Coordinates of N, CA and C in Angstrom, one line a residue:
M129 N 0.8 -1.2 0.0 CA 0.0 0.0 0.0 C 0.9 1.2 0.0
A130 N 0.7 2.1 -1.0 CA 1.5 3.3 -1.1 C 1.1 4.3 0.0
S131 N 2.0 5.0 0.6 CA 1.6 6.0 1.5 C 1.4 7.3 0.8
E132 N 0.5 8.1 1.4 CA 0.1 9.4 0.8 C 1.2 10.4 1.1
K133 N 1.4 11.3 0.2 CA 2.3 12.4 0.4 C 1.8 13.3 1.6
P134 N 2.7 13.7 2.5 CA 2.2 14.6 3.5 C 1.8 15.9 3.0
I135 N 1.0 16.6 3.7 CA 0.5 17.9 3.4 C 1.1 18.9 4.4
L136 N 1.7 19.9 3.9 CA 2.3 21.0 4.7 C 1.5 22.2 4.5
Y137 N 0.8 22.7 5.6 CA 0.1 23.9 5.6 C 1.1 25.0 5.9
S138 N 1.4 25.9 5.0 CA 2.6 26.8 5.1 C 2.3 28.2 4.7
Y139 N 3.0 29.1 5.3 CA 3.0 30.5 5.0 C 4.4 30.9 4.6
F140 N 4.6 31.5 3.4 CA 5.9 31.7 2.9 C 6.9 32.3 3.9
R141 N 6.5 33.2 4.7 CA 7.4 34.0 5.6 C 7.4 33.3 7.0
S142 N 6.7 32.3 7.3 CA 6.6 31.7 8.6 C 8.0 31.0 8.9
S143 N 8.6 31.4 10.0 CA 9.9 30.8 10.4 C 9.6 29.3 10.7
C144 N 8.5 29.0 11.3 CA 8.1 27.7 11.7 C 7.9 26.8 10.4
S145 N 7.2 27.3 9.5 CA 7.0 26.5 8.2 C 8.3 26.3 7.5
W146 N 9.1 27.4 7.5 CA 10.4 27.3 6.8 C 11.3 26.2 7.4
R147 N 11.3 26.0 8.7 CA 12.1 25.0 9.4 C 11.6 23.6 8.9
V148 N 10.3 23.4 8.8 CA 9.8 22.1 8.3 C 10.1 21.9 6.8
R149 N 10.0 23.0 6.0 CA 10.3 22.8 4.6 C 11.8 22.4 4.4
I150 N 12.7 23.0 5.2 CA 14.1 22.6 5.1 C 14.3 21.1 5.5
A151 N 13.6 20.7 6.6 CA 13.7 19.3 7.0 C 13.2 18.3 5.9
L152 N 12.1 18.7 5.3 CA 11.5 17.9 4.2 C 12.5 17.8 3.0
A153 N 13.1 19.0 2.7 CA 14.0 19.0 1.6 C 15.2 18.2 1.8
L154 N 15.8 18.3 3.0 CA 17.0 17.6 3.4 C 16.8 16.1 3.4
K155 N 15.6 15.7 3.8 CA 15.3 14.2 3.8 C 14.7 13.7 2.5
G156 N 14.5 14.6 1.5 CA 14.1 14.2 0.2 C 12.6 13.7 0.2
I157 N 11.8 14.3 1.1 CA 10.4 13.9 1.2 C 9.6 14.8 0.4
S158 N 8.9 14.3 -0.6 CA 8.0 15.1 -1.4 C 6.7 15.3 -0.6
Y159 N 6.1 16.5 -0.8 CA 4.9 16.8 0.0 C 4.1 17.8 -0.8
D160 N 2.8 17.8 -0.5 CA 1.9 18.8 -1.0 C 1.9 20.0 -0.1
L161 N 2.1 21.2 -0.7 CA 2.1 22.4 0.0 C 0.7 23.1 -0.1
V162 N 0.1 23.5 1.0 CA -1.1 24.2 1.0 C -0.8 25.6 1.6
P163 N -0.7 26.6 0.8 CA -0.5 28.0 1.4 C -1.6 28.4 2.2
V164 N -1.3 28.9 3.4 CA -2.3 29.5 4.4 C -1.7 30.8 4.8
N165 N -2.6 31.8 4.8 CA -2.1 33.1 5.3 C -2.2 33.1 6.8
L166 N -1.1 32.7 7.4 CA -1.0 32.7 8.9 C -0.7 34.0 9.4
I167 N -1.3 34.3 10.6 CA -1.0 35.6 11.2 C -0.2 35.3 12.5
K168 N 0.0 34.1 12.9 CA 0.8 33.8 14.0 C 1.4 32.4 13.9
D169 N 2.7 32.3 14.3 CA 3.4 31.0 14.2 C 3.1 30.2 15.5
G170 N 3.4 28.9 15.4 CA 3.2 28.0 16.6 C 4.5 27.2 16.8
G171 N 4.6 26.6 17.9 CA 5.8 25.9 18.3 C 5.8 24.4 17.8
Q172 N 4.8 24.0 17.0 CA 4.6 22.6 16.7 C 5.7 22.1 15.7
Q173 N 6.4 23.1 15.1 CA 7.4 22.7 14.0 C 8.5 21.8 14.6
L174 N 8.9 21.9 15.8 CA 10.0 21.0 16.3 C 9.4 19.6 16.5
A175 N 8.1 19.6 16.9 CA 7.5 18.2 17.0 C 7.4 17.6 15.7
I176 N 7.1 18.4 14.6 CA 7.0 17.8 13.3 C 8.4 17.3 12.8
I177 N 9.4 18.2 13.1 CA 10.8 17.8 12.7 C 11.3 16.6 13.5
N178 N 10.9 16.5 14.7 CA 11.2 15.2 15.5 C 10.5 14.0 14.9
Y179 N 9.3 14.2 14.5 CA 8.6 13.1 13.8 C 9.3 12.7 12.5
L180 N 9.7 13.7 11.7 CA 10.4 13.4 10.5 C 11.7 12.6 10.8
E181 N 12.4 13.0 11.9 CA 13.6 12.4 12.2 C 13.4 10.9 12.6
E182 N 12.3 10.6 13.3 CA 12.0 9.3 13.7 C 11.5 8.4 12.5
T183 N 10.8 9.0 11.6 CA 10.2 8.2 10.5 C 11.1 8.2 9.3
H184 N 12.0 9.1 9.1 CA 12.9 9.2 8.0 C 14.3 9.6 8.6
P185 N 15.0 8.6 9.1 CA 16.2 8.9 9.9 C 17.4 9.4 9.0
N186 N 17.3 9.3 7.7 CA 18.4 9.8 6.9 C 18.0 10.9 6.0
P187 N 18.8 11.9 5.9 CA 20.0 12.2 6.7 C 19.6 12.6 8.1
R188 N 20.4 12.3 9.0 CA 20.2 12.5 10.4 C 20.2 14.0 10.8
L189 N 19.2 14.5 11.5 CA 19.1 15.9 12.0 C 19.5 16.0 13.4
L190 N 19.6 14.9 14.1 CA 20.1 14.8 15.5 C 21.3 13.9 15.5
P191 N 22.5 14.4 16.0 CA 23.7 13.5 16.0 C 23.5 12.3 16.9
Q192 N 24.3 11.3 16.6 CA 24.2 10.1 17.4 C 24.8 10.3 18.8
D193 N 25.9 11.1 18.8 CA 26.5 11.4 20.1 C 25.6 12.1 21.0
P194 N 25.3 11.6 22.2 CA 24.4 12.2 23.2 C 24.7 13.7 23.5
K195 N 26.0 14.0 23.7 CA 26.3 15.4 24.1 C 26.0 16.3 22.9
K196 N 26.3 15.9 21.7 CA 26.0 16.8 20.5 C 24.5 16.9 20.3
R197 N 23.8 15.8 20.5 CA 22.4 15.8 20.4 C 21.7 16.8 21.4
A198 N 22.2 16.8 22.6 CA 21.8 17.7 23.6 C 22.1 19.2 23.2
Q199 N 23.3 19.4 22.6 CA 23.6 20.7 22.1 C 22.7 21.2 21.0
V200 N 22.4 20.3 20.1 CA 21.5 20.6 19.0 C 20.1 21.0 19.5
R201 N 19.6 20.2 20.5 CA 18.3 20.5 21.0 C 18.3 21.8 21.8
M202 N 19.4 22.1 22.5 CA 19.5 23.3 23.3 C 19.5 24.5 22.4
I203 N 20.2 24.5 21.3 CA 20.2 25.6 20.3 C 18.9 25.7 19.6
A204 N 18.3 24.6 19.2 CA 17.0 24.7 18.5 C 16.0 25.3 19.5
D205 N 15.9 24.8 20.7 CA 15.0 25.4 21.7 C 15.2 26.8 22.0
H206 N 16.5 27.2 22.1 CA 16.8 28.6 22.3 C 16.2 29.5 21.3
I207 N 16.4 29.1 20.0 CA 15.9 29.9 18.9 C 14.3 29.8 18.8
A208 N 13.8 28.6 18.8 CA 12.4 28.4 18.6 C 11.5 28.8 19.7
S209 N 12.1 28.8 20.9 CA 11.3 29.1 22.1 C 11.7 30.4 22.8
G210 N 13.0 30.8 22.6 CA 13.5 31.9 23.4 C 13.7 33.2 22.5
I211 N 13.7 33.1 21.2 CA 13.9 34.3 20.4 C 12.7 34.5 19.5
Q212 N 12.4 33.5 18.7 CA 11.4 33.7 17.6 C 10.0 34.1 18.2
P213 N 9.5 33.5 19.2 CA 8.1 33.9 19.7 C 8.0 35.3 20.1
L214 N 9.1 35.9 20.6 CA 9.1 37.3 21.1 C 9.0 38.3 20.0
Q215 N 9.2 37.9 18.7 CA 9.1 38.9 17.6 C 8.1 38.4 16.6
N216 N 7.1 37.6 17.1 CA 6.0 37.1 16.3 C 5.0 38.3 16.0
L217 N 4.3 38.2 15.0 CA 3.3 39.2 14.6 C 2.3 39.5 15.8
S218 N 1.9 38.5 16.5 CA 0.9 38.7 17.5 C 1.5 39.5 18.7
V219 N 2.8 39.3 19.0 CA 3.5 40.1 20.0 C 3.7 41.5 19.5
L220 N 4.2 41.6 18.2 CA 4.6 42.9 17.7 C 3.3 43.9 17.6
K221 N 2.2 43.3 17.3 CA 1.0 44.1 17.2 C 0.7 44.8 18.6
Q222 N 1.1 44.2 19.6 CA 0.9 44.8 21.0 C 1.9 45.9 21.3
M223 N 3.0 45.9 20.5 CA 4.1 46.8 20.8 C 3.9 48.2 20.2
G224 N 2.9 48.3 19.3 CA 2.6 49.6 18.6 C 3.8 50.2 17.9
E225 N 4.1 51.4 18.1 CA 5.1 52.1 17.4 C 6.5 51.6 17.8
K226 N 6.6 50.9 18.8 CA 8.0 50.4 19.3 C 8.2 49.0 18.8
K227 N 7.5 48.5 17.8 CA 7.6 47.1 17.4 C 9.0 46.8 16.8
M228 N 9.5 47.7 16.0 CA 10.8 47.5 15.4 C 11.9 47.4 16.5
E229 N 11.9 48.4 17.4 CA 12.9 48.4 18.5 C 12.7 47.1 19.4
W230 N 11.5 46.7 19.6 CA 11.3 45.5 20.5 C 11.9 44.3 19.8
A231 N 11.5 44.1 18.5 CA 12.1 43.0 17.8 C 13.6 43.0 17.7
Q232 N 14.2 44.1 17.4 CA 15.6 44.2 17.4 C 16.2 43.8 18.7
N233 N 15.7 44.3 19.8 CA 16.2 44.0 21.2 C 16.1 42.6 21.5
C234 N 14.9 42.0 21.2 CA 14.7 40.5 21.5 C 15.7 39.7 20.7
I235 N 15.8 40.0 19.4 CA 16.7 39.2 18.6 C 18.2 39.4 19.0
A236 N 18.6 40.6 19.3 CA 19.9 40.9 19.7 C 20.3 40.2 21.0
S237 N 19.4 40.2 21.9 CA 19.6 39.6 23.2 C 19.7 38.1 23.0
G238 N 18.9 37.5 22.2 CA 19.0 36.0 22.0 C 20.2 35.7 21.2
F239 N 20.6 36.5 20.2 CA 21.8 36.3 19.4 C 23.1 36.4 20.3
Q240 N 23.1 37.3 21.3 CA 24.3 37.4 22.1 C 24.6 36.1 22.8
A241 N 23.5 35.5 23.4 CA 23.7 34.2 24.0 C 24.0 33.1 23.0
L242 N 23.4 33.1 21.9 CA 23.6 32.1 20.8 C 25.0 32.2 20.3
E243 N 25.5 33.4 20.1 CA 26.9 33.5 19.6 C 27.9 32.9 20.5
Q244 N 27.7 33.1 21.8 CA 28.6 32.5 22.8 C 28.5 30.9 22.8
I245 N 27.3 30.4 22.7 CA 27.1 29.0 22.6 C 27.8 28.4 21.4
L246 N 27.6 29.0 20.2 CA 28.1 28.5 19.0 C 29.6 28.6 18.9
Q247 N 30.2 29.5 19.7 CA 31.7 29.5 19.7 C 32.3 28.2 20.3
H248 N 31.4 27.5 21.1 CA 31.9 26.2 21.7 C 31.4 25.0 20.9
T249 N 30.3 25.1 20.1 CA 29.7 24.0 19.5 C 30.0 23.9 18.0
A250 N 30.2 25.0 17.3 CA 30.2 25.1 15.9 C 31.4 24.5 15.2
G251 N 31.1 23.9 14.1 CA 32.1 23.5 13.1 C 31.7 24.3 11.9
R252 N 31.5 23.6 10.8 CA 30.9 24.3 9.6 C 29.5 24.8 9.9
Y253 N 28.8 24.1 10.7 CA 27.4 24.4 11.1 C 27.3 24.6 12.6
C254 N 26.0 24.6 13.1 CA 25.8 25.0 14.5 C 26.5 24.0 15.5
V255 N 26.4 22.7 15.2 CA 27.1 21.7 16.0 C 27.9 20.8 15.1
G256 N 29.2 21.1 15.0 CA 30.0 20.3 14.1 C 29.8 20.6 12.7
D257 N 30.1 19.5 11.9 CA 30.1 19.7 10.4 C 28.9 19.0 9.7
E258 N 27.9 18.6 10.4 CA 26.7 18.0 9.9 C 25.5 18.9 10.1
V259 N 24.7 19.1 9.1 CA 23.4 19.9 9.3 C 22.6 19.2 10.3
S260 N 22.0 20.0 11.2 CA 21.2 19.5 12.3 C 19.9 20.3 12.5
M261 N 19.1 19.9 13.4 CA 17.9 20.6 13.7 C 18.2 22.0 14.1
A262 N 19.3 22.3 14.7 CA 19.7 23.6 15.2 C 19.8 24.5 14.0
D263 N 20.4 24.0 12.9 CA 20.6 24.8 11.7 C 19.3 25.1 11.0
L264 N 18.3 24.2 11.1 CA 17.0 24.5 10.5 C 16.3 25.7 11.3
C265 N 16.7 25.8 12.5 CA 16.1 27.0 13.3 C 16.9 28.2 13.1
L266 N 18.2 28.1 12.9 CA 19.1 29.3 12.7 C 18.7 30.1 11.5
V267 N 18.7 29.5 10.3 CA 18.5 30.3 9.1 C 17.2 31.1 9.1
P268 N 16.1 30.6 9.4 CA 14.9 31.5 9.4 C 15.0 32.6 10.5
Q269 N 15.7 32.3 11.6 CA 15.8 33.4 12.6 C 16.8 34.5 12.1
V270 N 17.8 34.1 11.4 CA 18.7 35.2 10.8 C 17.9 36.0 9.8
A271 N 17.1 35.3 9.0 CA 16.3 36.1 8.0 C 15.4 37.1 8.7
N272 N 14.8 36.6 9.9 CA 14.0 37.6 10.7 C 14.8 38.7 11.2
A273 N 16.0 38.4 11.6 CA 16.9 39.5 12.1 C 17.2 40.5 11.0
E274 N 17.4 40.0 9.8 CA 17.7 40.9 8.6 C 16.5 41.7 8.3
R275 N 15.3 41.1 8.4 CA 14.0 41.8 8.1 C 13.8 42.9 9.1
F276 N 14.3 42.7 10.4 CA 14.1 43.7 11.4 C 15.3 44.6 11.5
K277 N 16.2 44.5 10.5 CA 17.4 45.3 10.5 C 18.3 45.3 11.7
V278 N 18.5 44.1 12.2 CA 19.4 43.8 13.3 C 20.8 43.9 12.8
D279 N 21.7 44.6 13.5 CA 23.1 44.7 13.1 C 23.8 43.3 13.4
M280 N 24.2 42.6 12.3 CA 24.8 41.3 12.5 C 26.3 41.3 12.8
G281 N 26.9 42.5 12.8 CA 28.3 42.6 13.1 C 28.8 41.9 14.3
P282 N 28.1 42.0 15.4 CA 28.5 41.4 16.7 C 28.4 39.8 16.7
Y283 N 27.9 39.3 15.6 CA 27.6 37.8 15.6 C 28.3 37.1 14.4
P284 N 29.6 37.1 14.4 CA 30.3 36.6 13.2 C 30.2 35.0 13.1
T285 N 30.0 34.3 14.2 CA 29.8 32.9 14.1 C 28.4 32.6 13.5
I286 N 27.4 33.3 13.9 CA 26.1 33.1 13.4 C 26.1 33.4 11.9
T287 N 26.7 34.5 11.5 CA 26.7 35.0 10.1 C 27.5 34.0 9.3
R288 N 28.6 33.4 9.7 CA 29.4 32.5 9.0 C 28.6 31.2 8.7
I289 N 27.9 30.7 9.8 CA 27.1 29.4 9.7 C 26.0 29.7 8.7
N290 N 25.3 30.8 8.9 CA 24.1 31.1 8.0 C 24.5 31.1 6.6
K291 N 25.6 31.7 6.3 CA 26.1 31.8 4.9 C 26.4 30.4 4.3
A292 N 27.0 29.6 5.1 CA 27.3 28.2 4.7 C 26.0 27.4 4.4
L293 N 25.1 27.6 5.3 CA 23.8 26.8 5.2 C 23.0 27.3 3.9
L294 N 23.0 28.6 3.7 CA 22.3 29.1 2.5 C 22.8 28.7 1.2
E295 N 24.0 28.1 1.2 CA 24.6 27.5 0.0 C 24.1 26.1 -0.3
L296 N 23.4 25.5 0.6 CA 22.9 24.1 0.5 C 21.6 24.1 -0.2
E297 N 21.4 23.2 -1.1 CA 20.2 23.1 -2.0 C 18.9 23.1 -1.1
A298 N 18.8 22.3 0.0 CA 17.6 22.2 0.8 C 17.2 23.6 1.3
F299 N 18.2 24.4 1.7 CA 17.9 25.7 2.2 C 17.5 26.7 1.1
K300 N 18.1 26.5 -0.1 CA 17.7 27.3 -1.2 C 16.2 27.1 -1.6
I301 N 15.8 25.8 -1.8 CA 14.5 25.5 -2.3 C 13.4 25.8 -1.3
S302 N 13.8 25.8 0.0 CA 12.8 26.0 1.0 C 12.7 27.5 1.4
H303 N 13.5 28.3 0.8 CA 13.5 29.8 1.1 C 12.2 30.4 0.8
P304 N 11.8 31.4 1.7 CA 10.5 32.0 1.5 C 10.3 32.7 0.1
S305 N 11.4 33.2 -0.5 CA 11.3 33.8 -1.8 C 10.9 32.8 -2.9
R306 N 11.0 31.5 -2.6 CA 10.7 30.5 -3.6 C 9.5 29.7 -3.4
Q307 N 8.6 30.2 -2.5 CA 7.4 29.5 -2.2 C 6.2 30.0 -3.1
P308 N 5.2 29.1 -3.3 CA 4.2 29.5 -4.3 C 3.3 30.6 -3.8
D309 N 3.2 30.9 -2.5 CA 2.4 32.0 -2.0 C 3.2 33.3 -1.7
T310 N 4.5 33.3 -2.1 CA 5.3 34.5 -2.0 C 4.7 35.6 -3.0
P311 N 4.5 36.8 -2.4 CA 4.1 37.8 -3.3 C 5.1 38.1 -4.4
A312 N 4.7 38.4 -5.6 CA 5.6 38.6 -6.8 C 6.8 39.5 -6.5
E313 N 6.5 40.6 -5.8 CA 7.6 41.5 -5.5 C 8.7 41.0 -4.6
L314 N 8.4 39.9 -3.9 CA 9.4 39.3 -3.0 C 10.0 38.0 -3.5
R315 N 9.7 37.6 -4.7 CA 10.2 36.4 -5.3 C 11.7 36.5 -5.7
A316 N 12.4 35.4 -5.6 CA 13.8 35.4 -6.0 C 13.9 35.3 -7.5

């Protein structure tokens, strides 16, 4: 019995949807994309990525080494739970005229901690030289930082890793500018 293709309900700019699109692309899983105009992100994407890891173990998004696996989860959680939700649309709407400043401060604060962590864990990517769940979280968050005009100068490790990841095909094809619901003026 052939299994059905999974359906991904996605919004082109959603960090959460982008993380899942990267995971699907890395694992070579074909899926049907249903564009949805989301006004707020949710934290379910890490659960989806964990499910994909368990059902499609190659390529691995969590290292076999328990210490590295814990580092990957720590970085992914730091980004997905500690930075990204604070600059979500639903939060920014409450900030009024200070929304840009709020987003910049939240991202900069999170990136300061992340830069220190990555100085101890990074190789070519967030944890060593293999793409992991942490990297799936990093790239969309850097895009958010750029969108909110965060000065990336103080974060050379984050910037270097992001640049290396954006060269990978899975990150290119999952990029928001290449999604079917991306407005024409934002397409790559």
